[in-house]
Amino acid sequence: MYKTEANRIIVDASDIDVKATIECGQLFRYEKTENGYSVKSGRYSCDICSLGDAVIIDTTAVDYFVNFFNLDRDVLRAKRELSRFPELAPALESCGALRILHQPLFETIISFIISANNNIPRIKTIISRICAEFGDVFPTPEQLAGVNRRQLDALGCGYRSQYISDTAKICAETDILNRMYAANTADAQKMLKTLSGVGQKIADCVSLFALGRLEVFPIDTWMFKTQRVGMESETQTRARLMEKYGAHAGYVQQLLFYYYAILRRGQV
């Protein structure tokens, strides 16, 4: 449950685990503060902190962050439904109401291209440098398409510079982003994988964190290490887990990632 006031959203603490939601690998534009986190998305920002039985989100873009934090979704119901899977018990007990964010599509595509073979501090730094070039706002496809590869190299993008440049141009010159929103998940992923630097994992992450397709299960190093059965390939592990967890597959993936990679620090 939540309520809104002028420049503020007040959420029941039981409805959002702030640390898990911010640090579970779906978001890169955030910084820890004395009381919580400062979060940026697109051209908007908010400060979020826990205060007793409530979580306070201070922002001038109230409607934007209600949508961004997906506050109308009943996460507690999802956790109750997943409690029938005994193998999820440690993650469900360790994580509070982790929420899958609803992030801007183009920003999510570029952010996860940058994330390939990268670590979170460096990903955050590169994205911050790109935003700084546009007044601390994430650029539009048209704006980013106007940045040449040499400039992207100088911002630390490395070999991803060409991927970013090519993808920005496609998104600026076509209606592919609008078509992704309207498409079913399979077709949206086919379109995503036509973009430079986007393979299955990035397509899954974008589908989950921007398009809200909760049936996908991104397979990263942690998921393959902890969820693989026998000699399964990544494709086989992904397919099995998507079938098993159905409409909650993406939510399960984030719970497990946070549990293994963050809370247990890789101690499998």
Short mmCIF file of N, CA and C in Angstrom, two decimals, residues 70-250:
data_model
loop_
_atom_site.label_atom_id
_atom_site.label_comp_id
_atom_site.label_asym_id
_atom_site.label_seq_id
_atom_site.Cartn_x
_atom_site.Cartn_y
_atom_site.Cartn_z
N ASN A 70 6.87 0.44 -9.58
CA ASN A 70 5.84 -0.58 -9.81
C ASN A 70 4.97 -0.78 -8.57
N LEU A 71 4.56 0.34 -7.95
CA LEU A 71 3.92 0.26 -6.64
C LEU A 71 2.50 -0.30 -6.68
N ASP A 72 1.92 -0.43 -7.86
CA ASP A 72 0.58 -1.01 -7.95
C ASP A 72 0.62 -2.53 -8.05
N ARG A 73 1.81 -3.11 -8.13
CA ARG A 73 1.92 -4.58 -8.21
C ARG A 73 1.98 -5.17 -6.81
N ASP A 74 1.25 -6.24 -6.58
CA ASP A 74 1.19 -6.91 -5.29
C ASP A 74 2.34 -7.91 -5.17
N VAL A 75 3.47 -7.42 -4.67
CA VAL A 75 4.65 -8.27 -4.55
C VAL A 75 4.47 -9.32 -3.46
N LEU A 76 3.77 -8.97 -2.39
CA LEU A 76 3.58 -9.92 -1.29
C LEU A 76 2.77 -11.13 -1.75
N ARG A 77 1.82 -10.89 -2.64
CA ARG A 77 1.05 -12.01 -3.19
C ARG A 77 1.96 -12.92 -4.02
N ALA A 78 2.84 -12.32 -4.80
CA ALA A 78 3.77 -13.11 -5.60
C ALA A 78 4.65 -13.98 -4.69
N LYS A 79 5.13 -13.41 -3.59
CA LYS A 79 5.96 -14.17 -2.67
C LYS A 79 5.18 -15.32 -2.03
N ARG A 80 3.92 -15.08 -1.70
CA ARG A 80 3.09 -16.15 -1.13
C ARG A 80 2.91 -17.28 -2.14
N GLU A 81 2.69 -16.93 -3.40
CA GLU A 81 2.50 -17.95 -4.42
C GLU A 81 3.78 -18.75 -4.65
N LEU A 82 4.92 -18.10 -4.49
CA LEU A 82 6.20 -18.79 -4.71
C LEU A 82 6.63 -19.63 -3.51
N SER A 83 5.96 -19.47 -2.38
CA SER A 83 6.33 -20.21 -1.18
C SER A 83 6.10 -21.71 -1.33
N ARG A 84 5.39 -22.12 -2.39
CA ARG A 84 5.17 -23.56 -2.61
C ARG A 84 6.40 -24.25 -3.18
N PHE A 85 7.42 -23.46 -3.55
CA PHE A 85 8.66 -24.03 -4.05
C PHE A 85 9.69 -24.06 -2.91
N PRO A 86 9.94 -25.21 -2.31
CA PRO A 86 10.83 -25.26 -1.14
C PRO A 86 12.24 -24.76 -1.41
N GLU A 87 12.72 -24.91 -2.65
CA GLU A 87 14.08 -24.47 -2.95
C GLU A 87 14.23 -22.95 -2.90
N LEU A 88 13.11 -22.24 -2.92
CA LEU A 88 13.16 -20.78 -2.87
C LEU A 88 13.09 -20.23 -1.44
N ALA A 89 12.85 -21.11 -0.47
CA ALA A 89 12.63 -20.66 0.91
C ALA A 89 13.75 -19.76 1.45
N PRO A 90 15.05 -20.11 1.28
CA PRO A 90 16.09 -19.22 1.81
C PRO A 90 16.05 -17.81 1.21
N ALA A 91 15.84 -17.72 -0.10
CA ALA A 91 15.79 -16.41 -0.75
C ALA A 91 14.55 -15.64 -0.34
N LEU A 92 13.41 -16.32 -0.27
CA LEU A 92 12.16 -15.65 0.12
C LEU A 92 12.23 -15.14 1.55
N GLU A 93 12.87 -15.89 2.42
CA GLU A 93 12.99 -15.47 3.82
C GLU A 93 14.01 -14.36 4.00
N SER A 94 15.04 -14.35 3.17
CA SER A 94 16.12 -13.36 3.32
C SER A 94 15.79 -12.03 2.68
N CYS A 95 14.95 -12.04 1.65
CA CYS A 95 14.58 -10.82 0.94
C CYS A 95 13.20 -10.37 1.38
N GLY A 96 13.05 -9.09 1.58
CA GLY A 96 11.72 -8.56 1.85
C GLY A 96 10.96 -8.41 0.53
N ALA A 97 10.20 -7.37 0.42
CA ALA A 97 9.40 -7.14 -0.79
C ALA A 97 10.26 -6.49 -1.87
N LEU A 98 11.15 -7.29 -2.45
CA LEU A 98 11.93 -6.83 -3.60
C LEU A 98 10.95 -6.54 -4.74
N ARG A 99 11.14 -5.42 -5.41
CA ARG A 99 10.23 -5.04 -6.49
C ARG A 99 11.00 -4.98 -7.81
N ILE A 100 10.39 -5.49 -8.87
CA ILE A 100 10.94 -5.34 -10.22
C ILE A 100 10.57 -3.95 -10.71
N LEU A 101 11.59 -3.18 -11.08
CA LEU A 101 11.36 -1.81 -11.53
C LEU A 101 10.81 -1.76 -12.95
N HIS A 102 10.20 -0.63 -13.28
CA HIS A 102 9.69 -0.39 -14.63
C HIS A 102 10.47 0.79 -15.19
N GLN A 103 11.56 0.47 -15.90
CA GLN A 103 12.52 1.49 -16.33
C GLN A 103 12.32 1.89 -17.79
N PRO A 104 12.83 3.06 -18.18
CA PRO A 104 12.71 3.51 -19.57
C PRO A 104 13.42 2.55 -20.52
N LEU A 105 12.78 2.27 -21.64
CA LEU A 105 13.27 1.22 -22.55
C LEU A 105 14.65 1.53 -23.12
N PHE A 106 14.83 2.68 -23.73
CA PHE A 106 16.11 2.98 -24.36
C PHE A 106 17.23 3.03 -23.32
N GLU A 107 16.98 3.66 -22.20
CA GLU A 107 17.98 3.73 -21.14
C GLU A 107 18.39 2.33 -20.67
N THR A 108 17.43 1.44 -20.57
CA THR A 108 17.71 0.08 -20.12
C THR A 108 18.53 -0.68 -21.15
N ILE A 109 18.20 -0.52 -22.42
CA ILE A 109 18.97 -1.17 -23.49
C ILE A 109 20.44 -0.75 -23.42
N ILE A 110 20.68 0.54 -23.40
CA ILE A 110 22.06 1.04 -23.40
C ILE A 110 22.78 0.64 -22.12
N SER A 111 22.09 0.72 -20.99
CA SER A 111 22.72 0.37 -19.71
C SER A 111 23.18 -1.07 -19.69
N PHE A 112 22.36 -1.97 -20.25
CA PHE A 112 22.75 -3.38 -20.21
C PHE A 112 23.75 -3.74 -21.30
N ILE A 113 23.81 -2.97 -22.38
CA ILE A 113 24.92 -3.14 -23.32
C ILE A 113 26.23 -2.79 -22.61
N ILE A 114 26.21 -1.72 -21.84
CA ILE A 114 27.38 -1.30 -21.07
C ILE A 114 27.74 -2.34 -20.02
N SER A 115 26.75 -3.06 -19.50
CA SER A 115 26.99 -4.02 -18.42
C SER A 115 27.72 -5.28 -18.86
N ALA A 116 27.77 -5.54 -20.16
CA ALA A 116 28.37 -6.78 -20.66
C ALA A 116 29.84 -6.87 -20.26
N ASN A 117 30.22 -7.98 -19.64
CA ASN A 117 31.61 -8.21 -19.21
C ASN A 117 32.15 -7.04 -18.39
N ASN A 118 31.35 -6.57 -17.47
CA ASN A 118 31.69 -5.37 -16.71
C ASN A 118 31.28 -5.57 -15.26
N ASN A 119 31.76 -4.70 -14.37
CA ASN A 119 31.35 -4.77 -12.97
C ASN A 119 30.50 -3.55 -12.62
N ILE A 120 29.71 -3.67 -11.57
CA ILE A 120 28.72 -2.64 -11.28
C ILE A 120 29.34 -1.26 -11.03
N PRO A 121 30.42 -1.12 -10.24
CA PRO A 121 30.99 0.23 -10.07
C PRO A 121 31.39 0.88 -11.40
N ARG A 122 31.98 0.10 -12.28
CA ARG A 122 32.42 0.66 -13.57
C ARG A 122 31.21 0.95 -14.48
N ILE A 123 30.20 0.09 -14.45
CA ILE A 123 28.98 0.35 -15.22
C ILE A 123 28.38 1.68 -14.79
N LYS A 124 28.26 1.86 -13.48
CA LYS A 124 27.67 3.09 -12.94
C LYS A 124 28.47 4.32 -13.36
N THR A 125 29.81 4.18 -13.35
CA THR A 125 30.67 5.32 -13.72
C THR A 125 30.48 5.69 -15.18
N ILE A 126 30.45 4.70 -16.06
CA ILE A 126 30.29 4.99 -17.49
C ILE A 126 28.94 5.65 -17.76
N ILE A 127 27.87 5.10 -17.18
CA ILE A 127 26.55 5.68 -17.39
C ILE A 127 26.49 7.10 -16.84
N SER A 128 27.09 7.31 -15.69
CA SER A 128 27.12 8.66 -15.10
C SER A 128 27.85 9.64 -16.01
N ARG A 129 28.95 9.21 -16.61
CA ARG A 129 29.70 10.08 -17.53
C ARG A 129 28.87 10.44 -18.76
N ILE A 130 28.14 9.45 -19.29
CA ILE A 130 27.28 9.72 -20.45
C ILE A 130 26.21 10.73 -20.08
N CYS A 131 25.56 10.54 -18.95
CA CYS A 131 24.50 11.46 -18.52
C CYS A 131 25.04 12.86 -18.27
N ALA A 132 26.26 12.95 -17.74
CA ALA A 132 26.87 14.25 -17.45
C ALA A 132 27.03 15.08 -18.72
N GLU A 133 27.20 14.41 -19.86
CA GLU A 133 27.32 15.12 -21.13
C GLU A 133 26.02 15.79 -21.54
N PHE A 134 24.91 15.40 -20.92
CA PHE A 134 23.59 15.93 -21.29
C PHE A 134 22.87 16.53 -20.08
N GLY A 135 23.66 17.15 -19.19
CA GLY A 135 23.07 17.83 -18.05
C GLY A 135 22.55 16.89 -16.98
N ASP A 136 23.23 15.75 -16.80
CA ASP A 136 22.85 14.74 -15.81
C ASP A 136 21.50 14.12 -16.11
N VAL A 137 21.19 14.02 -17.39
CA VAL A 137 19.95 13.40 -17.87
C VAL A 137 20.34 12.31 -18.87
N PHE A 138 19.65 11.16 -18.82
CA PHE A 138 19.97 10.13 -19.79
C PHE A 138 19.55 10.60 -21.18
N PRO A 139 20.44 10.52 -22.17
CA PRO A 139 20.13 11.06 -23.50
C PRO A 139 19.05 10.29 -24.23
N THR A 140 18.38 10.98 -25.14
CA THR A 140 17.44 10.34 -26.04
C THR A 140 18.22 9.58 -27.11
N PRO A 141 17.56 8.69 -27.86
CA PRO A 141 18.26 8.01 -28.96
C PRO A 141 18.90 9.01 -29.93
N GLU A 142 18.18 10.07 -30.24
CA GLU A 142 18.70 11.07 -31.18
C GLU A 142 19.95 11.74 -30.63
N GLN A 143 19.93 12.07 -29.35
CA GLN A 143 21.09 12.72 -28.75
C GLN A 143 22.30 11.78 -28.72
N LEU A 144 22.07 10.55 -28.32
CA LEU A 144 23.20 9.62 -28.21
C LEU A 144 23.72 9.22 -29.59
N ALA A 145 22.84 9.19 -30.58
CA ALA A 145 23.27 8.88 -31.94
C ALA A 145 24.22 9.95 -32.48
N GLY A 146 24.14 11.14 -31.91
CA GLY A 146 25.00 12.24 -32.34
C GLY A 146 26.37 12.24 -31.69
N VAL A 147 26.61 11.30 -30.79
CA VAL A 147 27.92 11.19 -30.12
C VAL A 147 28.77 10.19 -30.89
N ASN A 148 29.93 10.61 -31.35
CA ASN A 148 30.74 9.70 -32.16
C ASN A 148 31.51 8.70 -31.29
N ARG A 149 32.07 7.71 -31.95
CA ARG A 149 32.72 6.63 -31.21
C ARG A 149 33.91 7.14 -30.40
N ARG A 150 34.65 8.08 -30.93
CA ARG A 150 35.80 8.60 -30.20
C ARG A 150 35.36 9.23 -28.88
N GLN A 151 34.23 9.94 -28.90
CA GLN A 151 33.71 10.54 -27.67
C GLN A 151 33.28 9.46 -26.68
N LEU A 152 32.64 8.41 -27.18
CA LEU A 152 32.22 7.31 -26.31
C LEU A 152 33.43 6.59 -25.73
N ASP A 153 34.48 6.43 -26.53
CA ASP A 153 35.71 5.83 -26.03
C ASP A 153 36.27 6.65 -24.87
N ALA A 154 36.23 7.98 -25.01
CA ALA A 154 36.76 8.86 -23.98
C ALA A 154 35.95 8.77 -22.69
N LEU A 155 34.69 8.35 -22.80
CA LEU A 155 33.84 8.20 -21.62
C LEU A 155 34.02 6.84 -20.96
N GLY A 156 34.87 5.99 -21.56
CA GLY A 156 35.19 4.71 -20.95
C GLY A 156 34.38 3.54 -21.45
N CYS A 157 33.68 3.70 -22.56
CA CYS A 157 32.81 2.62 -23.05
C CYS A 157 33.58 1.46 -23.67
N GLY A 158 34.82 1.70 -24.08
CA GLY A 158 35.65 0.63 -24.63
C GLY A 158 35.05 0.02 -25.89
N TYR A 159 35.15 -1.31 -26.01
CA TYR A 159 34.66 -1.98 -27.22
C TYR A 159 33.15 -1.83 -27.39
N ARG A 160 32.45 -1.44 -26.31
CA ARG A 160 31.00 -1.27 -26.38
C ARG A 160 30.60 0.01 -27.12
N SER A 161 31.58 0.88 -27.39
CA SER A 161 31.28 2.16 -28.03
C SER A 161 30.56 1.98 -29.36
N GLN A 162 31.05 1.05 -30.17
CA GLN A 162 30.42 0.82 -31.47
C GLN A 162 29.01 0.27 -31.31
N TYR A 163 28.83 -0.64 -30.35
CA TYR A 163 27.49 -1.18 -30.09
C TYR A 163 26.52 -0.06 -29.71
N ILE A 164 26.97 0.81 -28.81
CA ILE A 164 26.13 1.91 -28.33
C ILE A 164 25.77 2.85 -29.48
N SER A 165 26.77 3.20 -30.28
CA SER A 165 26.54 4.11 -31.39
C SER A 165 25.57 3.52 -32.41
N ASP A 166 25.80 2.27 -32.79
CA ASP A 166 24.94 1.61 -33.78
C ASP A 166 23.51 1.47 -33.27
N THR A 167 23.36 1.06 -32.01
CA THR A 167 22.03 0.87 -31.43
C THR A 167 21.29 2.18 -31.30
N ALA A 168 21.98 3.23 -30.88
CA ALA A 168 21.34 4.54 -30.75
C ALA A 168 20.82 5.02 -32.11
N LYS A 169 21.59 4.79 -33.17
CA LYS A 169 21.17 5.22 -34.50
C LYS A 169 19.92 4.46 -34.96
N ILE A 170 19.90 3.15 -34.73
CA ILE A 170 18.72 2.37 -35.11
C ILE A 170 17.49 2.87 -34.36
N CYS A 171 17.64 3.09 -33.06
CA CYS A 171 16.50 3.54 -32.25
C CYS A 171 16.06 4.95 -32.63
N ALA A 172 17.01 5.78 -33.07
CA ALA A 172 16.67 7.15 -33.47
C ALA A 172 16.01 7.21 -34.83
N GLU A 173 16.39 6.30 -35.72
CA GLU A 173 15.96 6.38 -37.11
C GLU A 173 14.77 5.49 -37.45
N THR A 174 14.35 4.64 -36.51
CA THR A 174 13.22 3.74 -36.76
C THR A 174 12.22 3.82 -35.61
N ASP A 175 11.13 3.09 -35.73
CA ASP A 175 10.13 3.04 -34.66
C ASP A 175 10.25 1.76 -33.85
N ILE A 176 11.45 1.19 -33.78
CA ILE A 176 11.64 -0.10 -33.15
C ILE A 176 11.24 -0.10 -31.67
N LEU A 177 11.47 1.01 -30.96
CA LEU A 177 11.12 1.04 -29.53
C LEU A 177 9.61 0.95 -29.34
N ASN A 178 8.86 1.68 -30.13
CA ASN A 178 7.40 1.60 -30.04
C ASN A 178 6.90 0.21 -30.41
N ARG A 179 7.53 -0.40 -31.41
CA ARG A 179 7.10 -1.75 -31.82
C ARG A 179 7.39 -2.78 -30.74
N MET A 180 8.47 -2.59 -29.97
CA MET A 180 8.76 -3.51 -28.87
C MET A 180 7.67 -3.46 -27.80
N TYR A 181 7.25 -2.25 -27.46
CA TYR A 181 6.19 -2.11 -26.45
C TYR A 181 4.94 -2.86 -26.87
N ALA A 182 4.61 -2.80 -28.16
CA ALA A 182 3.36 -3.37 -28.66
C ALA A 182 3.45 -4.87 -28.92
N ALA A 183 4.66 -5.41 -29.04
CA ALA A 183 4.85 -6.80 -29.44
C ALA A 183 4.71 -7.76 -28.27
N ASN A 184 4.46 -9.04 -28.59
CA ASN A 184 4.53 -10.06 -27.54
C ASN A 184 6.00 -10.27 -27.18
N THR A 185 6.24 -11.03 -26.13
CA THR A 185 7.60 -11.15 -25.62
C THR A 185 8.56 -11.76 -26.64
N ALA A 186 8.14 -12.82 -27.32
CA ALA A 186 9.01 -13.47 -28.30
C ALA A 186 9.40 -12.51 -29.41
N ASP A 187 8.44 -11.76 -29.93
CA ASP A 187 8.74 -10.82 -31.02
C ASP A 187 9.56 -9.64 -30.52
N ALA A 188 9.27 -9.17 -29.32
CA ALA A 188 10.06 -8.06 -28.76
C ALA A 188 11.51 -8.48 -28.61
N GLN A 189 11.74 -9.74 -28.20
CA GLN A 189 13.11 -10.20 -28.05
C GLN A 189 13.81 -10.37 -29.39
N LYS A 190 13.09 -10.78 -30.40
CA LYS A 190 13.68 -10.85 -31.73
C LYS A 190 14.15 -9.47 -32.17
N MET A 191 13.33 -8.45 -31.92
CA MET A 191 13.72 -7.09 -32.28
C MET A 191 14.92 -6.62 -31.46
N LEU A 192 14.91 -6.93 -30.17
CA LEU A 192 16.04 -6.54 -29.33
C LEU A 192 17.34 -7.14 -29.84
N LYS A 193 17.29 -8.39 -30.27
CA LYS A 193 18.52 -9.07 -30.69
C LYS A 193 18.99 -8.64 -32.08
N THR A 194 18.23 -7.78 -32.75
CA THR A 194 18.74 -7.16 -33.98
C THR A 194 19.63 -5.96 -33.67
N LEU A 195 19.60 -5.49 -32.42
CA LEU A 195 20.40 -4.34 -32.03
C LEU A 195 21.83 -4.77 -31.75
N SER A 196 22.76 -3.92 -32.05
CA SER A 196 24.18 -4.21 -31.89
C SER A 196 24.51 -4.42 -30.41
N GLY A 197 25.16 -5.54 -30.11
CA GLY A 197 25.59 -5.81 -28.75
C GLY A 197 24.54 -6.45 -27.87
N VAL A 198 23.38 -6.81 -28.42
CA VAL A 198 22.30 -7.40 -27.63
C VAL A 198 22.16 -8.88 -27.95
N GLY A 199 22.47 -9.73 -26.97
CA GLY A 199 22.25 -11.16 -27.09
C GLY A 199 21.08 -11.56 -26.20
N GLN A 200 20.96 -12.86 -25.92
CA GLN A 200 19.80 -13.36 -25.18
C GLN A 200 19.72 -12.81 -23.76
N LYS A 201 20.86 -12.75 -23.06
CA LYS A 201 20.81 -12.28 -21.68
C LYS A 201 20.35 -10.83 -21.60
N ILE A 202 20.93 -9.98 -22.45
CA ILE A 202 20.53 -8.58 -22.43
C ILE A 202 19.09 -8.42 -22.87
N ALA A 203 18.66 -9.19 -23.85
CA ALA A 203 17.27 -9.14 -24.29
C ALA A 203 16.33 -9.52 -23.14
N ASP A 204 16.73 -10.52 -22.36
CA ASP A 204 15.92 -10.91 -21.21
C ASP A 204 15.88 -9.81 -20.15
N CYS A 205 17.03 -9.20 -19.87
CA CYS A 205 17.07 -8.13 -18.86
C CYS A 205 16.21 -6.95 -19.28
N VAL A 206 16.30 -6.56 -20.53
CA VAL A 206 15.49 -5.44 -21.03
C VAL A 206 14.01 -5.80 -20.99
N SER A 207 13.69 -7.03 -21.39
CA SER A 207 12.29 -7.48 -21.36
C SER A 207 11.73 -7.42 -19.95
N LEU A 208 12.54 -7.80 -18.98
CA LEU A 208 12.10 -7.85 -17.60
C LEU A 208 12.03 -6.47 -16.95
N PHE A 209 13.09 -5.68 -17.12
CA PHE A 209 13.21 -4.43 -16.36
C PHE A 209 12.61 -3.21 -17.06
N ALA A 210 12.31 -3.32 -18.35
CA ALA A 210 11.73 -2.18 -19.07
C ALA A 210 10.36 -2.50 -19.64
N LEU A 211 10.20 -3.72 -20.15
CA LEU A 211 8.93 -4.09 -20.79
C LEU A 211 7.99 -4.82 -19.84
N GLY A 212 8.47 -5.15 -18.65
CA GLY A 212 7.62 -5.79 -17.67
C GLY A 212 7.22 -7.21 -17.98
N ARG A 213 8.05 -7.93 -18.75
CA ARG A 213 7.74 -9.30 -19.13
C ARG A 213 8.30 -10.24 -18.05
N LEU A 214 7.50 -10.53 -17.06
CA LEU A 214 7.94 -11.26 -15.88
C LEU A 214 8.15 -12.75 -16.12
N GLU A 215 7.83 -13.22 -17.31
CA GLU A 215 7.99 -14.64 -17.60
C GLU A 215 9.41 -15.01 -18.05
N VAL A 216 10.28 -14.03 -18.26
CA VAL A 216 11.64 -14.33 -18.71
C VAL A 216 12.56 -14.58 -17.51
N PHE A 217 13.65 -15.29 -17.74
CA PHE A 217 14.60 -15.62 -16.68
C PHE A 217 16.02 -15.40 -17.21
N PRO A 218 16.59 -14.20 -17.01
CA PRO A 218 17.95 -13.95 -17.49
C PRO A 218 18.95 -14.90 -16.84
N ILE A 219 19.81 -15.47 -17.66
CA ILE A 219 20.85 -16.38 -17.16
C ILE A 219 22.19 -15.67 -17.18
N ASP A 220 22.67 -15.34 -16.00
CA ASP A 220 24.00 -14.75 -15.87
C ASP A 220 24.91 -15.77 -15.18
N THR A 221 26.10 -15.36 -14.83
CA THR A 221 27.06 -16.27 -14.21
C THR A 221 26.51 -16.90 -12.94
N TRP A 222 25.89 -16.07 -12.09
CA TRP A 222 25.37 -16.57 -10.82
C TRP A 222 24.24 -17.57 -11.03
N MET A 223 23.34 -17.24 -11.94
CA MET A 223 22.22 -18.14 -12.16
C MET A 223 22.67 -19.47 -12.75
N PHE A 224 23.62 -19.41 -13.68
CA PHE A 224 24.09 -20.66 -14.29
C PHE A 224 24.84 -21.50 -13.25
N LYS A 225 25.60 -20.83 -12.40
CA LYS A 225 26.38 -21.53 -11.38
C LYS A 225 25.49 -22.19 -10.34
N THR A 226 24.42 -21.52 -9.95
CA THR A 226 23.59 -22.00 -8.84
C THR A 226 22.36 -22.80 -9.29
N GLN A 227 21.92 -22.63 -10.54
CA GLN A 227 20.66 -23.24 -10.96
C GLN A 227 20.81 -24.34 -12.01
N ARG A 228 21.98 -24.47 -12.57
CA ARG A 228 22.19 -25.49 -13.60
C ARG A 228 21.99 -26.90 -13.03
N VAL A 229 21.37 -27.76 -13.81
CA VAL A 229 21.19 -29.17 -13.44
C VAL A 229 21.99 -30.02 -14.42
N GLY A 230 22.88 -30.84 -13.89
CA GLY A 230 23.67 -31.73 -14.73
C GLY A 230 24.51 -30.98 -15.73
N MET A 231 24.42 -31.38 -16.99
CA MET A 231 25.23 -30.79 -18.05
C MET A 231 24.40 -29.85 -18.92
N GLU A 232 23.38 -29.25 -18.35
CA GLU A 232 22.53 -28.32 -19.10
C GLU A 232 23.34 -27.20 -19.72
N SER A 233 22.91 -26.74 -20.89
CA SER A 233 23.43 -25.51 -21.47
C SER A 233 22.69 -24.34 -20.84
N GLU A 234 23.17 -23.12 -21.07
CA GLU A 234 22.47 -21.94 -20.56
C GLU A 234 21.05 -21.87 -21.13
N THR A 235 20.91 -22.21 -22.40
CA THR A 235 19.59 -22.19 -23.04
C THR A 235 18.64 -23.18 -22.37
N GLN A 236 19.15 -24.36 -22.05
CA GLN A 236 18.31 -25.37 -21.40
C GLN A 236 17.94 -24.98 -19.98
N THR A 237 18.89 -24.39 -19.25
CA THR A 237 18.61 -23.94 -17.88
C THR A 237 17.54 -22.85 -17.90
N ARG A 238 17.69 -21.91 -18.81
CA ARG A 238 16.72 -20.81 -18.94
C ARG A 238 15.33 -21.36 -19.25
N ALA A 239 15.23 -22.27 -20.21
CA ALA A 239 13.93 -22.81 -20.62
C ALA A 239 13.27 -23.57 -19.47
N ARG A 240 14.05 -24.35 -18.74
CA ARG A 240 13.50 -25.13 -17.63
C ARG A 240 12.95 -24.23 -16.53
N LEU A 241 13.71 -23.18 -16.19
CA LEU A 241 13.29 -22.30 -15.12
C LEU A 241 12.10 -21.43 -15.52
N MET A 242 12.05 -21.03 -16.78
CA MET A 242 10.88 -20.28 -17.26
C MET A 242 9.62 -21.13 -17.20
N GLU A 243 9.76 -22.40 -17.58
CA GLU A 243 8.60 -23.29 -17.52
C GLU A 243 8.19 -23.55 -16.08
N LYS A 244 9.16 -23.72 -15.22
CA LYS A 244 8.87 -24.06 -13.82
C LYS A 244 8.17 -22.93 -13.08
N TYR A 245 8.68 -21.71 -13.24
CA TYR A 245 8.16 -20.59 -12.45
C TYR A 245 7.15 -19.73 -13.20
N GLY A 246 6.98 -19.97 -14.48
CA GLY A 246 5.93 -19.32 -15.25
C GLY A 246 5.94 -17.80 -15.17
N ALA A 247 4.80 -17.24 -14.81
CA ALA A 247 4.63 -15.79 -14.80
C ALA A 247 5.48 -15.09 -13.74
N HIS A 248 6.07 -15.87 -12.82
CA HIS A 248 6.92 -15.29 -11.78
C HIS A 248 8.41 -15.53 -12.04
N ALA A 249 8.77 -16.05 -13.21
CA ALA A 249 10.16 -16.44 -13.47
C ALA A 249 11.13 -15.29 -13.28
N GLY A 250 10.81 -14.13 -13.80
CA GLY A 250 11.71 -12.99 -13.68
C GLY A 250 11.87 -12.53 -12.24
#
